[in-house]
Amino acid sequence: MAVTTTRIDVKVGSVYREAARTYRAHPVALLVPGAILFLAFGVPSALFGEATTDQGAGAVVAALVAQSLGALSSFLYYGYCEEVADQARSGEVSVRRALNETRPVVLKLAAVSVVVELLVGLGLVLFIVPGVLLAVRWGLVAPIASFEKVWPRRAMRRSAELVKGHFRLVLVTAVAMFLLEQVASALGEALGSEVVGDHIVGAVLGDAAGDLMVGPFAGLLIAIVYFRLSGRGEA
């Protein structure tokens, strides 16, 4: 007996519209926690990141700790934005609940993000096309790690399953947002260092501004693509 499968039809425009509606409806819930996390962890990470062995082992250890906390705070914020996207579908968004839901999975989110970024980066360096293909194939690993609570290997396999048959959708949403986020961060860093007298402070502030401009929307968009393809929360 033949087995039939139902192909999920997701329109790119509808995904962007839902993300835009969520962003407009909850700007405070999205931006304020990001700004607080940046001030608490991002600034120390950037300021202490210039330590060298000439300054002693203590300075190097402090720099490593500050940078690690800064990186974890970024993953926490990205997962938090995905949680906001999930809550917004029911109409109620709680900052405390979103943070509480994100904290237990932040290590899984960090692990899968680092592994995939390294592999995709390697693919881009060696051959552009394979790098792009890998970026699409694993474009949904972040929300999968957050909501399905899995480690890299399972998240990468699950992402490949969901993306199959939806290459264009993931390319112009998840991958496009990732690239836009990197560009916005780089531009913000360059402009900040030019505008502010202190190069390091200006670069840090500009980088944060770029991340806050694009990061929340990117998190929402990728989460919504995941919701649509996985059927999470659908009746």
Coordinates of C-alpha atoms in Angstrom, one line a residue:
M1 CA 0.0 0.0 0.0
A2 CA 1.4 3.4 -1.0
V3 CA 2.2 5.8 1.8
T4 CA 1.3 9.4 1.2
T5 CA 2.8 12.4 3.0
T6 CA 1.3 15.8 3.4
R7 CA 3.6 18.6 2.3
I8 CA 3.5 21.7 4.6
D9 CA 3.0 24.8 2.5
V10 CA 4.5 27.9 4.3
K11 CA 4.5 31.3 2.7
V12 CA 7.6 33.4 3.2
G13 CA 5.6 36.6 3.4
S14 CA 3.3 35.2 6.1
V15 CA 6.3 34.3 8.3
Y16 CA 7.8 37.8 8.0
R17 CA 4.4 39.4 8.8
E18 CA 3.9 37.3 11.9
A19 CA 7.4 38.2 13.1
A20 CA 6.8 41.9 12.4
R21 CA 3.4 41.7 14.3
T22 CA 5.1 40.1 17.3
Y23 CA 7.9 42.6 17.3
R24 CA 5.5 45.5 17.2
A25 CA 3.3 44.0 19.9
H26 CA 6.1 43.3 22.4
P27 CA 9.0 45.7 21.8
V28 CA 9.7 46.3 25.5
A29 CA 9.7 42.5 26.3
L30 CA 12.2 42.0 23.4
L31 CA 14.6 44.9 23.8
V32 CA 14.8 45.7 27.5
P33 CA 16.1 42.2 28.6
G34 CA 18.6 42.4 25.7
A35 CA 19.9 45.8 26.8
I36 CA 20.2 44.6 30.4
L37 CA 22.1 41.4 29.5
F38 CA 24.4 43.5 27.3
L39 CA 25.2 45.9 30.1
A40 CA 25.6 43.1 32.7
F41 CA 27.7 40.7 30.5
G42 CA 28.5 42.1 27.1
V43 CA 30.3 45.2 28.3
P44 CA 32.6 43.3 30.7
S45 CA 33.3 40.7 28.0
A46 CA 34.4 43.4 25.5
L47 CA 36.4 45.5 28.0
F48 CA 38.3 42.5 29.5
G49 CA 38.7 40.8 26.2
E50 CA 42.0 42.6 25.4
A51 CA 44.0 40.9 28.2
T52 CA 47.3 39.3 27.3
T53 CA 49.7 37.0 29.1
D54 CA 51.9 40.1 29.8
Q55 CA 49.3 41.2 32.3
G56 CA 49.5 38.0 34.3
A57 CA 47.5 34.8 34.6
G58 CA 44.8 36.5 36.7
A59 CA 44.0 39.0 33.9
V60 CA 43.8 36.2 31.3
V61 CA 41.5 34.1 33.5
A62 CA 39.3 37.1 34.1
A63 CA 39.1 37.8 30.4
L64 CA 38.2 34.2 29.6
V65 CA 35.5 34.2 32.3
A66 CA 34.1 37.5 31.1
Q67 CA 34.0 36.4 27.4
S68 CA 32.4 33.1 28.3
L69 CA 29.7 34.8 30.3
G70 CA 29.2 37.3 27.4
A71 CA 28.8 34.4 24.9
L72 CA 26.3 32.6 27.2
S73 CA 24.3 35.7 27.7
S74 CA 24.0 36.1 23.9
F75 CA 22.7 32.5 23.6
L76 CA 20.3 33.1 26.5
Y77 CA 18.9 36.2 24.8
Y78 CA 18.5 34.4 21.5
G79 CA 16.6 31.6 23.2
Y80 CA 14.6 34.1 25.1
C81 CA 13.5 35.8 21.9
E82 CA 12.4 32.4 20.6
E83 CA 10.4 31.8 23.8
V84 CA 8.7 35.2 23.4
A85 CA 7.7 34.2 19.9
D86 CA 6.1 31.0 21.3
Q87 CA 4.3 32.9 24.1
A88 CA 3.1 35.6 21.7
R89 CA 1.1 33.0 19.8
S90 CA -1.2 32.6 22.8
G91 CA -1.4 36.4 23.3
E92 CA 0.4 36.6 26.6
V93 CA 4.1 37.3 27.0
S94 CA 5.8 37.1 30.4
V95 CA 9.5 38.1 30.6
R96 CA 10.1 36.1 33.8
R97 CA 8.5 33.0 32.4
A98 CA 10.4 33.3 29.1
L99 CA 13.7 33.7 30.9
N100 CA 12.9 30.7 33.2
E101 CA 12.0 28.6 30.2
T102 CA 15.2 29.5 28.4
R103 CA 17.8 29.1 31.3
P104 CA 17.7 25.3 31.5
V105 CA 18.4 24.9 27.7
V106 CA 21.1 27.6 27.3
L107 CA 24.0 25.1 27.3
K108 CA 22.3 23.0 24.7
L109 CA 21.6 26.2 22.6
A110 CA 25.2 27.3 23.0
A111 CA 26.6 23.9 22.1
V112 CA 24.5 23.5 19.0
S113 CA 25.1 27.0 17.8
V114 CA 28.9 26.8 18.2
V115 CA 29.1 23.4 16.5
V116 CA 26.9 24.5 13.5
E117 CA 28.6 27.9 13.1
L118 CA 32.1 26.2 13.0
L119 CA 31.0 23.6 10.5
V120 CA 29.2 26.1 8.3
G121 CA 32.1 28.5 8.5
L122 CA 34.5 25.8 7.5
G123 CA 32.2 25.0 4.5
L124 CA 32.2 28.6 3.5
V125 CA 35.9 28.9 3.7
L126 CA 36.6 25.8 1.7
F127 CA 33.7 26.0 -0.8
I128 CA 31.0 28.7 -0.8
V129 CA 28.1 26.5 -2.1
P130 CA 28.5 23.7 0.5
G131 CA 28.7 26.2 3.3
V132 CA 25.4 27.7 2.1
L133 CA 23.8 24.3 1.8
L134 CA 24.9 23.4 5.4
A135 CA 23.6 26.7 6.7
V136 CA 20.1 25.9 5.2
R137 CA 20.2 22.3 6.3
W138 CA 20.9 23.2 9.9
G139 CA 19.1 26.6 9.9
L140 CA 16.6 25.6 12.6
V141 CA 18.9 24.0 15.1
A142 CA 18.5 26.9 17.6
P143 CA 14.8 26.6 18.2
I144 CA 15.0 22.8 18.1
A145 CA 17.6 22.9 20.9
S146 CA 15.4 25.3 22.8
F147 CA 12.0 23.7 22.5
E148 CA 12.9 20.0 22.0
K149 CA 15.7 20.2 24.6
V150 CA 18.3 18.2 22.5
W151 CA 22.0 18.4 22.0
P152 CA 23.8 19.1 18.7
R153 CA 23.7 15.8 17.0
R154 CA 19.9 15.3 17.4
A155 CA 19.2 19.0 16.7
M156 CA 21.2 18.9 13.4
R157 CA 19.4 15.7 12.3
R158 CA 16.0 17.1 13.2
S159 CA 16.7 20.4 11.4
A160 CA 17.6 18.4 8.3
E161 CA 14.3 16.6 8.5
L162 CA 12.2 19.7 8.8
V163 CA 14.1 21.7 6.2
K164 CA 13.7 18.9 3.5
G165 CA 11.4 20.3 0.8
H166 CA 11.6 23.8 2.2
F167 CA 15.1 25.0 1.0
R168 CA 13.9 28.4 -0.3
L169 CA 11.9 29.2 2.8
V170 CA 14.8 28.6 5.2
L171 CA 17.3 30.3 2.9
V172 CA 15.3 33.6 2.7
T173 CA 14.3 33.5 6.4
A174 CA 16.7 31.8 8.8
V175 CA 19.9 32.1 6.7
A176 CA 19.1 35.6 5.5
M177 CA 18.5 36.8 9.0
F178 CA 21.8 35.3 10.2
L179 CA 23.7 37.1 7.5
L180 CA 21.8 40.4 8.1
E181 CA 22.6 40.1 11.8
Q182 CA 26.3 39.7 11.1
V183 CA 26.3 42.7 8.7
A184 CA 24.4 44.9 11.2
S185 CA 26.8 44.0 14.0
A186 CA 29.9 44.7 11.9
L187 CA 28.5 48.0 10.6
G188 CA 27.4 49.1 14.1
E189 CA 30.9 48.2 15.4
A190 CA 32.6 50.2 12.7
L191 CA 30.3 53.3 13.1
G192 CA 30.5 53.2 16.8
S193 CA 34.3 53.2 16.8
E194 CA 34.2 56.2 14.5
V195 CA 31.6 58.2 16.4
V196 CA 32.8 57.6 20.0
G197 CA 36.3 58.8 20.9
D198 CA 37.3 55.6 22.6
H199 CA 37.8 52.9 19.9
I200 CA 37.0 49.9 22.2
V201 CA 33.9 51.5 23.9
G202 CA 32.6 52.8 20.5
A203 CA 33.0 49.4 18.9
V204 CA 31.3 47.7 21.8
L205 CA 28.3 50.1 21.8
G206 CA 28.0 49.9 18.0
D207 CA 28.1 46.2 18.0
A208 CA 25.4 46.0 20.7
A209 CA 23.2 48.4 18.8
G210 CA 23.5 46.4 15.6
D211 CA 22.7 43.2 17.5
L212 CA 19.6 44.7 19.2
M213 CA 18.3 46.1 15.9
V214 CA 18.3 42.7 14.1
G215 CA 18.8 40.0 16.7
P216 CA 15.3 40.0 18.2
F217 CA 13.6 39.9 14.9
A218 CA 15.9 37.2 13.7
G219 CA 15.1 35.1 16.7
L220 CA 11.3 35.6 16.2
L221 CA 11.5 34.7 12.5
I222 CA 13.5 31.5 12.9
A223 CA 11.3 30.4 15.7
I224 CA 8.2 31.0 13.6
V225 CA 9.6 29.0 10.7
Y226 CA 10.2 26.2 13.2
F227 CA 6.7 26.4 14.5
R228 CA 5.2 26.2 11.1
L229 CA 7.3 23.3 9.8
S230 CA 7.1 21.3 13.1
G231 CA 3.4 22.0 13.7
R232 CA 4.2 23.1 17.3
G233 CA 1.2 24.7 18.9
E234 CA -1.0 24.0 15.9
A235 CA -4.5 22.6 16.4

